[in-house]
PDB file of C-alpha atoms in Angstrom:
ATOM      1  CA  UNK X  26     -53.763 149.413 160.525  1.00 78.00           C
ATOM      2  CA  UNK X  27     -53.540 153.025 161.701  1.00 86.00           C
ATOM      3  CA  UNK X  28     -50.500 152.182 163.803  1.00 83.00           C
ATOM      4  CA  UNK X  29     -48.621 151.002 160.706  1.00 88.00           C
ATOM      5  CA  UNK X  30     -49.086 154.320 158.899  1.00 89.00           C
ATOM      6  CA  UNK X  31     -48.207 156.428 161.946  1.00 87.00           C
ATOM      7  CA  UNK X  32     -44.561 155.655 161.177  1.00 87.00           C
ATOM      8  CA  UNK X  33     -42.724 157.300 158.291  1.00 89.00           C
ATOM      9  CA  UNK X  34     -41.644 154.030 156.709  1.00 88.00           C
ATOM     10  CA  UNK X  35     -41.323 153.969 152.872  1.00 89.00           C
ATOM     11  CA  UNK X  36     -42.735 150.414 152.814  1.00 92.00           C
ATOM     12  CA  UNK X  37     -46.091 152.020 153.606  1.00 92.00           C
ATOM     13  CA  UNK X  38     -46.216 153.308 150.025  1.00 93.00           C
ATOM     14  CA  UNK X  39     -46.710 149.723 148.847  1.00 93.00           C
ATOM     15  CA  UNK X  40     -49.504 149.207 151.389  1.00 92.00           C
ATOM     16  CA  UNK X  41     -51.154 152.417 150.192  1.00 94.00           C
ATOM     17  CA  UNK X  42     -51.136 151.111 146.618  1.00 93.00           C
ATOM     18  CA  UNK X  43     -52.733 147.832 147.746  1.00 92.00           C
ATOM     19  CA  UNK X  44     -55.413 149.637 149.743  1.00 92.00           C
ATOM     20  CA  UNK X  45     -56.188 151.965 146.816  1.00 91.00           C
ATOM     21  CA  UNK X  46     -56.997 148.967 144.608  1.00 89.00           C
ATOM     22  CA  UNK X  47     -58.860 147.031 147.305  1.00 89.00           C
ATOM     23  CA  UNK X  48     -61.220 149.937 147.893  1.00 88.00           C
ATOM     24  CA  UNK X  49     -62.324 149.771 144.253  1.00 85.00           C
ATOM     25  CA  UNK X  50     -62.985 146.074 143.748  1.00 81.00           C
ATOM     26  CA  UNK X  51     -66.532 146.384 145.056  1.00 77.00           C
ATOM     27  CA  UNK X  52     -67.445 149.002 142.477  1.00 78.00           C
ATOM     28  CA  UNK X  53     -65.979 146.968 139.607  1.00 76.00           C
ATOM     29  CA  UNK X  54     -68.229 144.055 140.610  1.00 72.00           C
ATOM     30  CA  UNK X  55     -71.287 146.197 139.800  1.00 72.00           C
ATOM     31  CA  UNK X  56     -69.800 148.620 137.277  1.00 70.00           C
ATOM     32  CA  UNK X  57     -72.117 149.862 134.492  1.00 72.00           C
ATOM     33  CA  UNK X  58     -71.419 149.050 130.862  1.00 71.00           C
ATOM     34  CA  UNK X  59     -70.364 152.670 130.167  1.00 73.00           C
ATOM     35  CA  UNK X  60     -68.945 155.419 132.348  1.00 75.00           C
ATOM     36  CA  UNK X  61     -68.941 159.028 131.192  1.00 73.00           C
ATOM     37  CA  UNK X  62     -65.951 161.224 131.897  1.00 72.00           C
ATOM     38  CA  UNK X  63     -66.283 164.997 131.459  1.00 76.00           C
ATOM     39  CA  UNK X  64     -62.865 166.614 131.575  1.00 74.00           C
ATOM     40  CA  UNK X  65     -63.743 170.274 130.949  1.00 76.00           C
ATOM     41  CA  UNK X  66     -66.739 172.552 131.258  1.00 79.00           C
ATOM     42  CA  UNK X  67     -68.924 172.972 128.125  1.00 75.00           C
ATOM     43  CA  UNK X  68     -67.741 176.555 127.644  1.00 76.00           C
ATOM     44  CA  UNK X  69     -64.118 175.298 127.419  1.00 77.00           C
ATOM     45  CA  UNK X  70     -64.948 172.403 125.073  1.00 75.00           C
ATOM     46  CA  UNK X  71     -63.361 174.324 122.186  1.00 73.00           C
ATOM     47  CA  UNK X  72     -59.983 173.745 123.805  1.00 74.00           C
ATOM     48  CA  UNK X  73     -60.396 169.932 123.611  1.00 71.00           C
ATOM     49  CA  UNK X  74     -61.542 169.233 120.013  1.00 66.00           C
ATOM     50  CA  UNK X  75     -61.820 165.441 120.360  1.00 63.00           C
ATOM     51  CA  UNK X  76     -64.498 163.053 121.584  1.00 67.00           C
ATOM     52  CA  UNK X  77     -63.271 161.536 124.841  1.00 61.00           C
ATOM     53  CA  UNK X  78     -66.365 161.184 127.058  1.00 63.00           C
ATOM     54  CA  UNK X  79     -66.731 157.407 126.555  1.00 62.00           C
ATOM     55  CA  UNK X  80     -63.227 156.589 125.337  1.00 61.00           C
ATOM     56  CA  UNK X  81     -62.378 154.430 128.362  1.00 70.00           C
ATOM     57  CA  UNK X  82     -64.020 151.226 129.536  1.00 78.00           C
ATOM     58  CA  UNK X  83     -65.254 151.226 133.164  1.00 78.00           C
ATOM     59  CA  UNK X  84     -62.303 149.028 134.190  1.00 81.00           C
ATOM     60  CA  UNK X  85     -59.648 151.341 132.757  1.00 85.00           C
ATOM     61  CA  UNK X  86     -61.579 154.383 133.942  1.00 84.00           C
ATOM     62  CA  UNK X  87     -61.476 153.156 137.544  1.00 87.00           C
ATOM     63  CA  UNK X  88     -57.870 151.969 137.182  1.00 88.00           C
ATOM     64  CA  UNK X  89     -56.734 155.379 135.922  1.00 89.00           C
ATOM     65  CA  UNK X  90     -58.731 157.136 138.640  1.00 90.00           C
ATOM     66  CA  UNK X  91     -57.015 154.876 141.211  1.00 92.00           C
ATOM     67  CA  UNK X  92     -53.600 155.845 139.862  1.00 93.00           C
ATOM     68  CA  UNK X  93     -54.484 159.540 140.093  1.00 95.00           C
ATOM     69  CA  UNK X  94     -55.742 159.145 143.668  1.00 95.00           C
ATOM     70  CA  UNK X  95     -52.555 157.296 144.635  1.00 96.00           C
ATOM     71  CA  UNK X  96     -50.329 160.032 143.191  1.00 96.00           C
ATOM     72  CA  UNK X  97     -52.437 162.731 144.839  1.00 96.00           C
ATOM     73  CA  UNK X  98     -52.198 160.934 148.182  1.00 96.00           C
ATOM     74  CA  UNK X  99     -48.392 160.908 148.006  1.00 96.00           C
ATOM     75  CA  UNK X 100     -48.299 164.568 146.964  1.00 96.00           C
ATOM     76  CA  UNK X 101     -50.617 165.491 149.824  1.00 96.00           C
ATOM     77  CA  UNK X 102     -48.491 163.502 152.262  1.00 95.00           C
ATOM     78  CA  UNK X 103     -45.397 165.361 151.082  1.00 95.00           C
ATOM     79  CA  UNK X 104     -47.206 168.696 151.490  1.00 95.00           C
ATOM     80  CA  UNK X 105     -48.280 167.940 155.076  1.00 93.00           C
ATOM     81  CA  UNK X 106     -44.832 166.751 156.084  1.00 92.00           C
ATOM     82  CA  UNK X 107     -43.033 169.615 154.333  1.00 92.00           C
ATOM     83  CA  UNK X 108     -45.016 172.279 156.195  1.00 89.00           C
ATOM     84  CA  UNK X 109     -45.048 170.175 159.388  1.00 88.00           C
ATOM     85  CA  UNK X 110     -48.834 170.486 159.654  1.00 88.00           C
ATOM     86  CA  UNK X 111     -49.102 167.323 161.734  1.00 84.00           C
ATOM     87  CA  UNK X 112     -46.090 167.957 163.966  1.00 83.00           C
ATOM     88  CA  UNK X 113     -44.263 164.795 162.908  1.00 87.00           C
ATOM     89  CA  UNK X 114     -43.936 162.883 159.631  1.00 90.00           C
ATOM     90  CA  UNK X 115     -46.172 159.929 158.854  1.00 92.00           C
ATOM     91  CA  UNK X 116     -48.175 158.385 156.018  1.00 94.00           C
ATOM     92  CA  UNK X 117     -51.524 159.069 157.669  1.00 93.00           C
ATOM     93  CA  UNK X 118     -52.480 161.998 155.381  1.00 94.00           C
ATOM     94  CA  UNK X 119     -52.059 159.718 152.345  1.00 95.00           C
ATOM     95  CA  UNK X 120     -54.021 156.922 154.039  1.00 94.00           C
ATOM     96  CA  UNK X 121     -56.872 159.245 154.972  1.00 95.00           C
ATOM     97  CA  UNK X 122     -57.068 160.735 151.480  1.00 96.00           C
ATOM     98  CA  UNK X 123     -57.176 157.304 149.837  1.00 95.00           C
ATOM     99  CA  UNK X 124     -59.919 156.283 152.260  1.00 94.00           C
ATOM    100  CA  UNK X 125     -62.040 159.408 151.787  1.00 94.00           C
ATOM    101  CA  UNK X 126     -61.623 159.296 148.003  1.00 93.00           C
ATOM    102  CA  UNK X 127     -63.394 155.920 148.060  1.00 89.00           C
ATOM    103  CA  UNK X 128     -66.237 157.052 150.325  1.00 89.00           C
ATOM    104  CA  UNK X 129     -68.945 157.064 147.620  1.00 86.00           C
ATOM    105  CA  UNK X 130     -69.061 155.218 144.308  1.00 84.00           C
ATOM    106  CA  UNK X 131     -69.077 158.463 142.219  1.00 85.00           C
ATOM    107  CA  UNK X 132     -65.676 159.189 143.802  1.00 88.00           C
ATOM    108  CA  UNK X 133     -64.184 156.061 142.240  1.00 88.00           C
ATOM    109  CA  UNK X 134     -64.296 157.095 138.593  1.00 87.00           C
ATOM    110  CA  UNK X 135     -62.566 159.817 136.626  1.00 87.00           C
ATOM    111  CA  UNK X 136     -64.223 163.179 137.136  1.00 89.00           C
ATOM    112  CA  UNK X 137     -63.461 166.871 136.887  1.00 89.00           C
ATOM    113  CA  UNK X 138     -63.266 167.321 140.701  1.00 92.00           C
ATOM    114  CA  UNK X 139     -60.730 164.479 140.873  1.00 93.00           C
ATOM    115  CA  UNK X 140     -58.553 166.175 138.249  1.00 93.00           C
ATOM    116  CA  UNK X 141     -58.937 169.477 140.104  1.00 94.00           C
ATOM    117  CA  UNK X 142     -57.494 167.959 143.268  1.00 96.00           C
ATOM    118  CA  UNK X 143     -54.048 168.182 141.655  1.00 96.00           C
ATOM    119  CA  UNK X 144     -54.637 171.927 141.429  1.00 95.00           C
ATOM    120  CA  UNK X 145     -55.896 171.981 145.030  1.00 96.00           C
ATOM    121  CA  UNK X 146     -52.634 170.447 146.280  1.00 96.00           C
ATOM    122  CA  UNK X 147     -50.553 172.896 144.239  1.00 95.00           C
ATOM    123  CA  UNK X 148     -52.762 175.722 145.463  1.00 94.00           C
ATOM    124  CA  UNK X 149     -52.343 174.734 149.126  1.00 94.00           C
ATOM    125  CA  UNK X 150     -48.583 174.530 148.701  1.00 94.00           C
ATOM    126  CA  UNK X 151     -48.479 178.108 147.437  1.00 92.00           C
ATOM    127  CA  UNK X 152     -50.984 179.326 150.040  1.00 91.00           C
ATOM    128  CA  UNK X 153     -49.020 177.891 152.965  1.00 90.00           C
ATOM    129  CA  UNK X 154     -45.800 179.318 151.510  1.00 88.00           C
ATOM    130  CA  UNK X 155     -47.241 182.855 151.598  1.00 86.00           C
ATOM    131  CA  UNK X 156     -46.348 183.086 155.284  1.00 80.00           C
ATOM    132  CA  UNK X 157     -42.660 182.718 154.432  1.00 75.00           C
ATOM    133  CA  UNK X 158     -42.851 185.967 152.469  1.00 69.00           C
ATOM    134  CA  UNK X 159     -40.642 185.137 149.466  1.00 72.00           C
ATOM    135  CA  UNK X 160     -41.957 185.959 145.963  1.00 81.00           C
ATOM    136  CA  UNK X 161     -45.481 186.743 147.138  1.00 86.00           C
ATOM    137  CA  UNK X 162     -46.399 188.707 144.010  1.00 89.00           C
ATOM    138  CA  UNK X 163     -45.489 185.778 141.767  1.00 90.00           C
ATOM    139  CA  UNK X 164     -47.268 183.328 144.086  1.00 91.00           C
ATOM    140  CA  UNK X 165     -50.435 185.460 144.087  1.00 92.00           C
ATOM    141  CA  UNK X 166     -50.376 185.591 140.276  1.00 94.00           C
ATOM    142  CA  UNK X 167     -49.867 181.813 140.106  1.00 94.00           C
ATOM    143  CA  UNK X 168     -52.777 181.256 142.503  1.00 94.00           C
ATOM    144  CA  UNK X 169     -55.045 183.301 140.232  1.00 94.00           C
ATOM    145  CA  UNK X 170     -53.912 181.181 137.270  1.00 94.00           C
ATOM    146  CA  UNK X 171     -54.570 177.958 139.184  1.00 95.00           C
ATOM    147  CA  UNK X 172     -58.120 178.990 140.116  1.00 95.00           C
ATOM    148  CA  UNK X 173     -58.825 180.019 136.518  1.00 93.00           C
ATOM    149  CA  UNK X 174     -57.509 176.728 135.125  1.00 93.00           C
ATOM    150  CA  UNK X 175     -59.601 174.851 137.664  1.00 92.00           C
ATOM    151  CA  UNK X 176     -62.649 176.857 136.578  1.00 92.00           C
ATOM    152  CA  UNK X 177     -62.154 175.673 132.987  1.00 90.00           C
ATOM    153  CA  UNK X 178     -62.203 172.088 134.206  1.00 90.00           C
ATOM    154  CA  UNK X 179     -64.907 172.480 136.853  1.00 90.00           C
ATOM    155  CA  UNK X 180     -66.770 175.791 137.213  1.00 89.00           C
ATOM    156  CA  UNK X 181     -67.441 175.613 141.020  1.00 90.00           C
ATOM    157  CA  UNK X 182     -63.660 175.815 141.434  1.00 92.00           C
ATOM    158  CA  UNK X 183     -64.038 179.542 140.792  1.00 92.00           C
ATOM    159  CA  UNK X 184     -65.195 180.060 144.378  1.00 92.00           C
ATOM    160  CA  UNK X 185     -61.773 179.022 145.636  1.00 94.00           C
ATOM    161  CA  UNK X 186     -60.637 182.485 144.554  1.00 94.00           C
ATOM    162  CA  UNK X 187     -62.262 183.593 147.830  1.00 93.00           C
ATOM    163  CA  UNK X 188     -59.836 181.287 149.640  1.00 93.00           C
ATOM    164  CA  UNK X 189     -56.917 182.982 147.871  1.00 93.00           C
ATOM    165  CA  UNK X 190     -58.089 186.422 148.991  1.00 92.00           C
ATOM    166  CA  UNK X 191     -58.705 185.212 152.556  1.00 92.00           C
ATOM    167  CA  UNK X 192     -55.224 183.654 152.592  1.00 91.00           C
ATOM    168  CA  UNK X 193     -53.685 186.971 151.550  1.00 90.00           C
ATOM    169  CA  UNK X 194     -55.444 188.581 154.521  1.00 89.00           C
ATOM    170  CA  UNK X 195     -54.527 185.756 156.905  1.00 86.00           C
ATOM    171  CA  UNK X 196     -50.873 185.257 156.042  1.00 84.00           C
ATOM    172  CA  UNK X 197     -49.903 188.725 154.782  1.00 84.00           C
ATOM    173  CA  UNK X 198     -50.368 192.390 155.720  1.00 82.00           C
ATOM    174  CA  UNK X 199     -52.687 194.035 153.201  1.00 83.00           C
ATOM    175  CA  UNK X 200     -50.943 194.919 149.948  1.00 86.00           C
ATOM    176  CA  UNK X 201     -53.112 195.933 147.006  1.00 86.00           C
ATOM    177  CA  UNK X 202     -50.411 194.844 144.552  1.00 90.00           C
ATOM    178  CA  UNK X 203     -50.672 191.236 145.738  1.00 89.00           C
ATOM    179  CA  UNK X 204     -54.459 191.294 145.355  1.00 91.00           C
ATOM    180  CA  UNK X 205     -54.105 192.815 141.884  1.00 93.00           C
ATOM    181  CA  UNK X 206     -51.573 190.113 140.919  1.00 93.00           C
ATOM    182  CA  UNK X 207     -54.056 187.384 141.904  1.00 93.00           C
ATOM    183  CA  UNK X 208     -56.838 189.031 139.873  1.00 94.00           C
ATOM    184  CA  UNK X 209     -54.540 189.450 136.865  1.00 95.00           C
ATOM    185  CA  UNK X 210     -53.525 185.801 137.111  1.00 93.00           C
ATOM    186  CA  UNK X 211     -57.175 184.775 136.934  1.00 93.00           C
ATOM    187  CA  UNK X 212     -57.929 187.230 134.118  1.00 93.00           C
ATOM    188  CA  UNK X 213     -54.993 185.974 132.027  1.00 93.00           C
ATOM    189  CA  UNK X 214     -56.532 182.551 131.426  1.00 91.00           C
ATOM    190  CA  UNK X 215     -59.941 183.952 130.504  1.00 89.00           C
ATOM    191  CA  UNK X 216     -58.336 186.562 128.267  1.00 91.00           C
ATOM    192  CA  UNK X 217     -56.861 183.791 126.125  1.00 89.00           C
ATOM    193  CA  UNK X 218     -60.179 181.935 126.255  1.00 88.00           C
ATOM    194  CA  UNK X 219     -61.867 185.124 124.989  1.00 88.00           C
ATOM    195  CA  UNK X 220     -59.389 185.203 122.108  1.00 88.00           C
ATOM    196  CA  UNK X 221     -60.422 181.642 121.184  1.00 85.00           C
ATOM    197  CA  UNK X 222     -64.110 182.624 121.331  1.00 84.00           C
ATOM    198  CA  UNK X 223     -63.459 185.704 119.191  1.00 85.00           C
ATOM    199  CA  UNK X 224     -61.441 183.802 116.587  1.00 85.00           C
ATOM    200  CA  UNK X 225     -64.251 181.230 116.237  1.00 81.00           C
ATOM    201  CA  UNK X 226     -67.011 183.860 115.989  1.00 80.00           C
ATOM    202  CA  UNK X 227     -68.645 182.950 119.314  1.00 80.00           C
ATOM    203  CA  UNK X 228     -67.892 186.096 121.292  1.00 82.00           C
ATOM    204  CA  UNK X 229     -71.612 186.549 122.021  1.00 79.00           C
ATOM    205  CA  UNK X 230     -71.509 183.372 124.148  1.00 81.00           C
ATOM    206  CA  UNK X 231     -68.465 184.385 126.185  1.00 81.00           C
ATOM    207  CA  UNK X 232     -70.417 186.562 128.625  1.00 79.00           C
ATOM    208  CA  UNK X 233     -72.744 183.636 129.417  1.00 80.00           C
ATOM    209  CA  UNK X 234     -69.933 181.611 131.011  1.00 81.00           C
ATOM    210  CA  UNK X 235     -70.615 182.986 134.481  1.00 76.00           C
ATOM    211  CA  UNK X 236     -74.412 182.807 134.381  1.00 76.00           C
ATOM    212  CA  UNK X 237     -74.494 179.621 136.556  1.00 76.00           C
ATOM    213  CA  UNK X 238     -72.929 181.644 139.387  1.00 74.00           C
ATOM    214  CA  UNK X 239     -76.287 183.388 139.758  1.00 70.00           C
ATOM    215  CA  UNK X 240     -78.117 180.116 140.366  1.00 71.00           C
ATOM    216  CA  UNK X 241     -80.299 180.210 143.466  1.00 72.00           C
ATOM    217  CA  UNK X 242     -78.972 178.114 146.350  1.00 67.00           C
ATOM    218  CA  UNK X 243     -81.206 174.985 146.562  1.00 64.00           C
ATOM    219  CA  UNK X 244     -83.533 174.468 149.505  1.00 59.00           C
ATOM    220  CA  UNK X 245     -82.765 170.733 149.502  1.00 58.00           C
ATOM    221  CA  UNK X 246     -80.601 168.209 147.682  1.00 61.00           C
ATOM    222  CA  UNK X 247     -81.401 164.658 146.656  1.00 61.00           C
ATOM    223  CA  UNK X 248     -79.014 162.068 148.065  1.00 64.00           C
ATOM    224  CA  UNK X 249     -79.355 158.324 148.554  1.00 64.00           C
ATOM    225  CA  UNK X 250     -80.417 157.596 152.136  1.00 64.00           C
ATOM    226  CA  UNK X 251     -77.756 154.923 152.473  1.00 63.00           C
ATOM    227  CA  UNK X 252     -75.047 157.512 151.758  1.00 66.00           C
ATOM    228  CA  UNK X 253     -76.024 159.261 154.992  1.00 74.00           C
ATOM    229  CA  UNK X 254     -75.021 156.128 156.908  1.00 79.00           C
ATOM    230  CA  UNK X 255     -71.468 156.406 155.615  1.00 80.00           C
ATOM    231  CA  UNK X 256     -71.398 160.029 156.690  1.00 84.00           C
ATOM    232  CA  UNK X 257     -71.985 159.066 160.334  1.00 86.00           C
ATOM    233  CA  UNK X 258     -68.433 157.767 161.002  1.00 88.00           C
ATOM    234  CA  UNK X 259     -67.027 160.583 158.832  1.00 90.00           C
ATOM    235  CA  UNK X 260     -68.847 163.243 160.850  1.00 90.00           C
ATOM    236  CA  UNK X 261     -67.826 161.530 164.101  1.00 91.00           C
ATOM    237  CA  UNK X 262     -64.139 161.526 163.123  1.00 91.00           C
ATOM    238  CA  UNK X 263     -64.409 165.169 162.014  1.00 91.00           C
ATOM    239  CA  UNK X 264     -65.752 166.107 165.453  1.00 91.00           C
ATOM    240  CA  UNK X 265     -62.932 164.177 167.137  1.00 89.00           C
ATOM    241  CA  UNK X 266     -60.415 165.861 164.825  1.00 89.00           C
ATOM    242  CA  UNK X 267     -61.778 169.319 165.656  1.00 87.00           C
ATOM    243  CA  UNK X 268     -61.573 168.521 169.379  1.00 87.00           C
ATOM    244  CA  UNK X 269     -57.990 167.258 169.081  1.00 87.00           C
ATOM    245  CA  UNK X 270     -56.961 170.301 167.046  1.00 84.00           C
ATOM    246  CA  UNK X 271     -58.582 172.602 169.591  1.00 83.00           C
ATOM    247  CA  UNK X 272     -56.593 170.954 172.375  1.00 79.00           C
ATOM    248  CA  UNK X 273     -53.285 171.639 170.629  1.00 73.00           C
ATOM    249  CA  UNK X 274     -54.304 174.841 168.843  1.00 70.00           C
ATOM    250  CA  UNK X 275     -52.608 177.437 171.050  1.00 67.00           C
ATOM    251  CA  UNK X 276     -49.575 175.208 171.577  1.00 66.00           C
ATOM    252  CA  UNK X 277     -48.837 175.266 167.845  1.00 68.00           C
ATOM    253  CA  UNK X 278     -46.819 177.768 165.870  1.00 76.00           C
ATOM    254  CA  UNK X 279     -48.671 180.738 164.387  1.00 78.00           C
ATOM    255  CA  UNK X 280     -48.187 179.410 160.862  1.00 77.00           C
ATOM    256  CA  UNK X 281     -49.742 176.054 161.790  1.00 83.00           C
ATOM    257  CA  UNK X 282     -52.743 177.730 163.454  1.00 85.00           C
ATOM    258  CA  UNK X 283     -53.353 179.939 160.444  1.00 87.00           C
ATOM    259  CA  UNK X 284     -52.937 176.990 158.089  1.00 88.00           C
ATOM    260  CA  UNK X 285     -55.663 174.986 159.831  1.00 89.00           C
ATOM    261  CA  UNK X 286     -57.946 178.027 159.875  1.00 90.00           C
ATOM    262  CA  UNK X 287     -57.428 178.323 156.127  1.00 92.00           C
ATOM    263  CA  UNK X 288     -58.148 174.605 155.651  1.00 93.00           C
ATOM    264  CA  UNK X 289     -61.444 175.049 157.486  1.00 93.00           C
ATOM    265  CA  UNK X 290     -62.384 177.956 155.213  1.00 93.00           C
ATOM    266  CA  UNK X 291     -61.331 175.912 152.185  1.00 94.00           C
ATOM    267  CA  UNK X 292     -63.512 172.999 153.334  1.00 94.00           C
ATOM    268  CA  UNK X 293     -66.576 175.228 153.786  1.00 93.00           C
ATOM    269  CA  UNK X 294     -66.180 177.185 150.529  1.00 93.00           C
ATOM    270  CA  UNK X 295     -65.482 174.051 148.459  1.00 91.00           C
ATOM    271  CA  UNK X 296     -68.432 172.220 150.005  1.00 89.00           C
ATOM    272  CA  UNK X 297     -70.975 175.007 149.513  1.00 88.00           C
ATOM    273  CA  UNK X 298     -70.008 175.691 145.891  1.00 86.00           C
ATOM    274  CA  UNK X 299     -71.796 172.534 144.665  1.00 82.00           C
ATOM    275  CA  UNK X 300     -74.978 174.447 143.756  1.00 79.00           C
ATOM    276  CA  UNK X 301     -73.352 176.063 140.687  1.00 78.00           C
ATOM    277  CA  UNK X 302     -73.844 172.862 138.674  1.00 73.00           C
ATOM    278  CA  UNK X 303     -77.278 172.394 137.109  1.00 65.00           C
ATOM    279  CA  UNK X 304     -77.602 168.857 138.505  1.00 70.00           C
ATOM    280  CA  UNK X 305     -76.331 167.761 141.894  1.00 71.00           C
ATOM    281  CA  UNK X 306     -73.270 165.521 141.627  1.00 79.00           C
ATOM    282  CA  UNK X 307     -71.908 163.749 144.669  1.00 83.00           C
ATOM    283  CA  UNK X 308     -68.382 163.665 143.249  1.00 86.00           C
ATOM    284  CA  UNK X 309     -68.209 167.435 143.822  1.00 87.00           C
ATOM    285  CA  UNK X 310     -67.293 166.742 147.442  1.00 90.00           C
ATOM    286  CA  UNK X 311     -63.982 165.242 146.370  1.00 93.00           C
ATOM    287  CA  UNK X 312     -62.787 168.849 146.643  1.00 93.00           C
ATOM    288  CA  UNK X 313     -63.405 168.587 150.402  1.00 93.00           C
ATOM    289  CA  UNK X 314     -61.423 165.350 150.750  1.00 94.00           C
ATOM    290  CA  UNK X 315     -58.009 167.017 151.010  1.00 95.00           C
ATOM    291  CA  UNK X 316     -58.668 169.333 153.994  1.00 95.00           C
ATOM    292  CA  UNK X 317     -60.714 166.564 155.650  1.00 94.00           C
ATOM    293  CA  UNK X 318     -57.861 164.069 155.157  1.00 95.00           C
ATOM    294  CA  UNK X 319     -55.388 166.436 156.839  1.00 94.00           C
ATOM    295  CA  UNK X 320     -57.720 166.871 159.828  1.00 93.00           C
ATOM    296  CA  UNK X 321     -58.314 163.102 160.067  1.00 93.00           C
ATOM    297  CA  UNK X 322     -54.567 162.451 159.955  1.00 92.00           C
ATOM    298  CA  UNK X 323     -54.004 164.883 162.826  1.00 90.00           C
ATOM    299  CA  UNK X 324     -56.535 163.085 165.001  1.00 90.00           C
ATOM    300  CA  UNK X 325     -55.257 159.571 164.293  1.00 91.00           C
ATOM    301  CA  UNK X 326     -51.657 160.685 164.813  1.00 89.00           C
ATOM    302  CA  UNK X 327     -52.284 162.010 168.324  1.00 86.00           C
ATOM    303  CA  UNK X 328     -55.062 159.736 169.535  1.00 83.00           C
ATOM    304  CA  UNK X 329     -53.889 157.669 172.519  1.00 83.00           C
ATOM    305  CA  UNK X 330     -56.427 154.854 172.754  1.00 83.00           C
ATOM    306  CA  UNK X 331     -55.332 152.367 170.110  1.00 84.00           C
ATOM    307  CA  UNK X 332     -58.347 150.078 170.292  1.00 82.00           C
ATOM    308  CA  UNK X 333     -60.639 153.099 169.864  1.00 88.00           C
ATOM    309  CA  UNK X 334     -59.016 154.750 166.859  1.00 84.00           C
ATOM    310  CA  UNK X 335     -58.355 151.428 165.141  1.00 89.00           C
ATOM    311  CA  UNK X 336     -62.000 150.440 165.655  1.00 89.00           C
ATOM    312  CA  UNK X 337     -63.300 153.715 164.213  1.00 90.00           C
ATOM    313  CA  UNK X 338     -61.151 153.404 161.130  1.00 90.00           C
ATOM    314  CA  UNK X 339     -62.036 149.729 160.569  1.00 90.00           C
ATOM    315  CA  UNK X 340     -65.718 150.672 160.900  1.00 89.00           C
ATOM    316  CA  UNK X 341     -65.326 153.363 158.242  1.00 89.00           C
ATOM    317  CA  UNK X 342     -63.375 151.031 155.969  1.00 89.00           C
ATOM    318  CA  UNK X 343     -65.920 148.224 156.382  1.00 87.00           C
ATOM    319  CA  UNK X 344     -68.780 150.618 155.628  1.00 86.00           C
ATOM    320  CA  UNK X 345     -67.136 151.760 152.388  1.00 86.00           C
ATOM    321  CA  UNK X 346     -66.559 148.188 151.186  1.00 84.00           C
ATOM    322  CA  UNK X 347     -70.035 147.048 152.281  1.00 82.00           C
ATOM    323  CA  UNK X 348     -71.864 149.746 150.326  1.00 77.00           C
ATOM    324  CA  UNK X 349     -69.775 149.063 147.233  1.00 75.00           C
ATOM    325  CA  UNK X 350     -70.825 145.396 147.187  1.00 69.00           C
ATOM    326  CA  UNK X 351     -74.420 146.154 148.178  1.00 68.00           C
ATOM    327  CA  UNK X 352     -76.076 148.590 145.769  1.00 56.00           C
ATOM    328  CA  UNK X 353     -79.577 148.086 147.299  1.00 49.00           C
TER     329      UNK X 353
END
């Protein structure tokens, strides 16, 4: 299967669509009678004055989530090929994203982190373009806006502002105007939100928006033991990807090296920001799927032993399908 997607053949788009649906059949077999979908944070609920949480049946919820994942996979694939992050064009980034977005059952339904992945892709496009040096002030302002919009949808997204600042250090010589533009971009969205709070007489609650950021980092998290089994092949492929990237690291262009360093930082920051939510939600880690998918694609593109890389991927795919049909 991997060998098919290593080529940049448009017919692979059809296969991606088929795989996206196949990886969700197992969940639909055991789907609950109702699935809740929270599109925005409670503090931004004023901006969406309609009841939508249970508007979709589980079937249409999963179907719409599948469509979003498919579109995101194609956008991510275009991003990787445009910036030549993998060295040669293929459909592996899209394949890896579709696979990782089906890793756990909470990933399969509509959620705020899934919606935010559109912003992540747009954000990465602008971050990687910083190295080219054109319109940096406007790009920095846009990046601040993107992080702020993501924070309205899903509060842990706010920590990705650190990634923006680190990217400005990594790709650009220090310029306080660019940093100020990013901060102003973020402040713009919350300024208009403050206006909404003021006009509705709730200004006293506006300052409480950021209180969850002071939540103590948990000593432990509760996760189904069986989910750890699926993480074994994922962790193994991540290690192989890191090793393959390290082999080619100093042979790559400076922009490519800095891009992968930024993806690593993005992965760590996005992963650790889960604690901001009052209750642990596994779908938070959808934010980590994009940088992980790019790393996976790099490994599978340059791995030489076909039987080995095909076996690893089939094992991961089989594990995902098995745990969807077996809820234990």
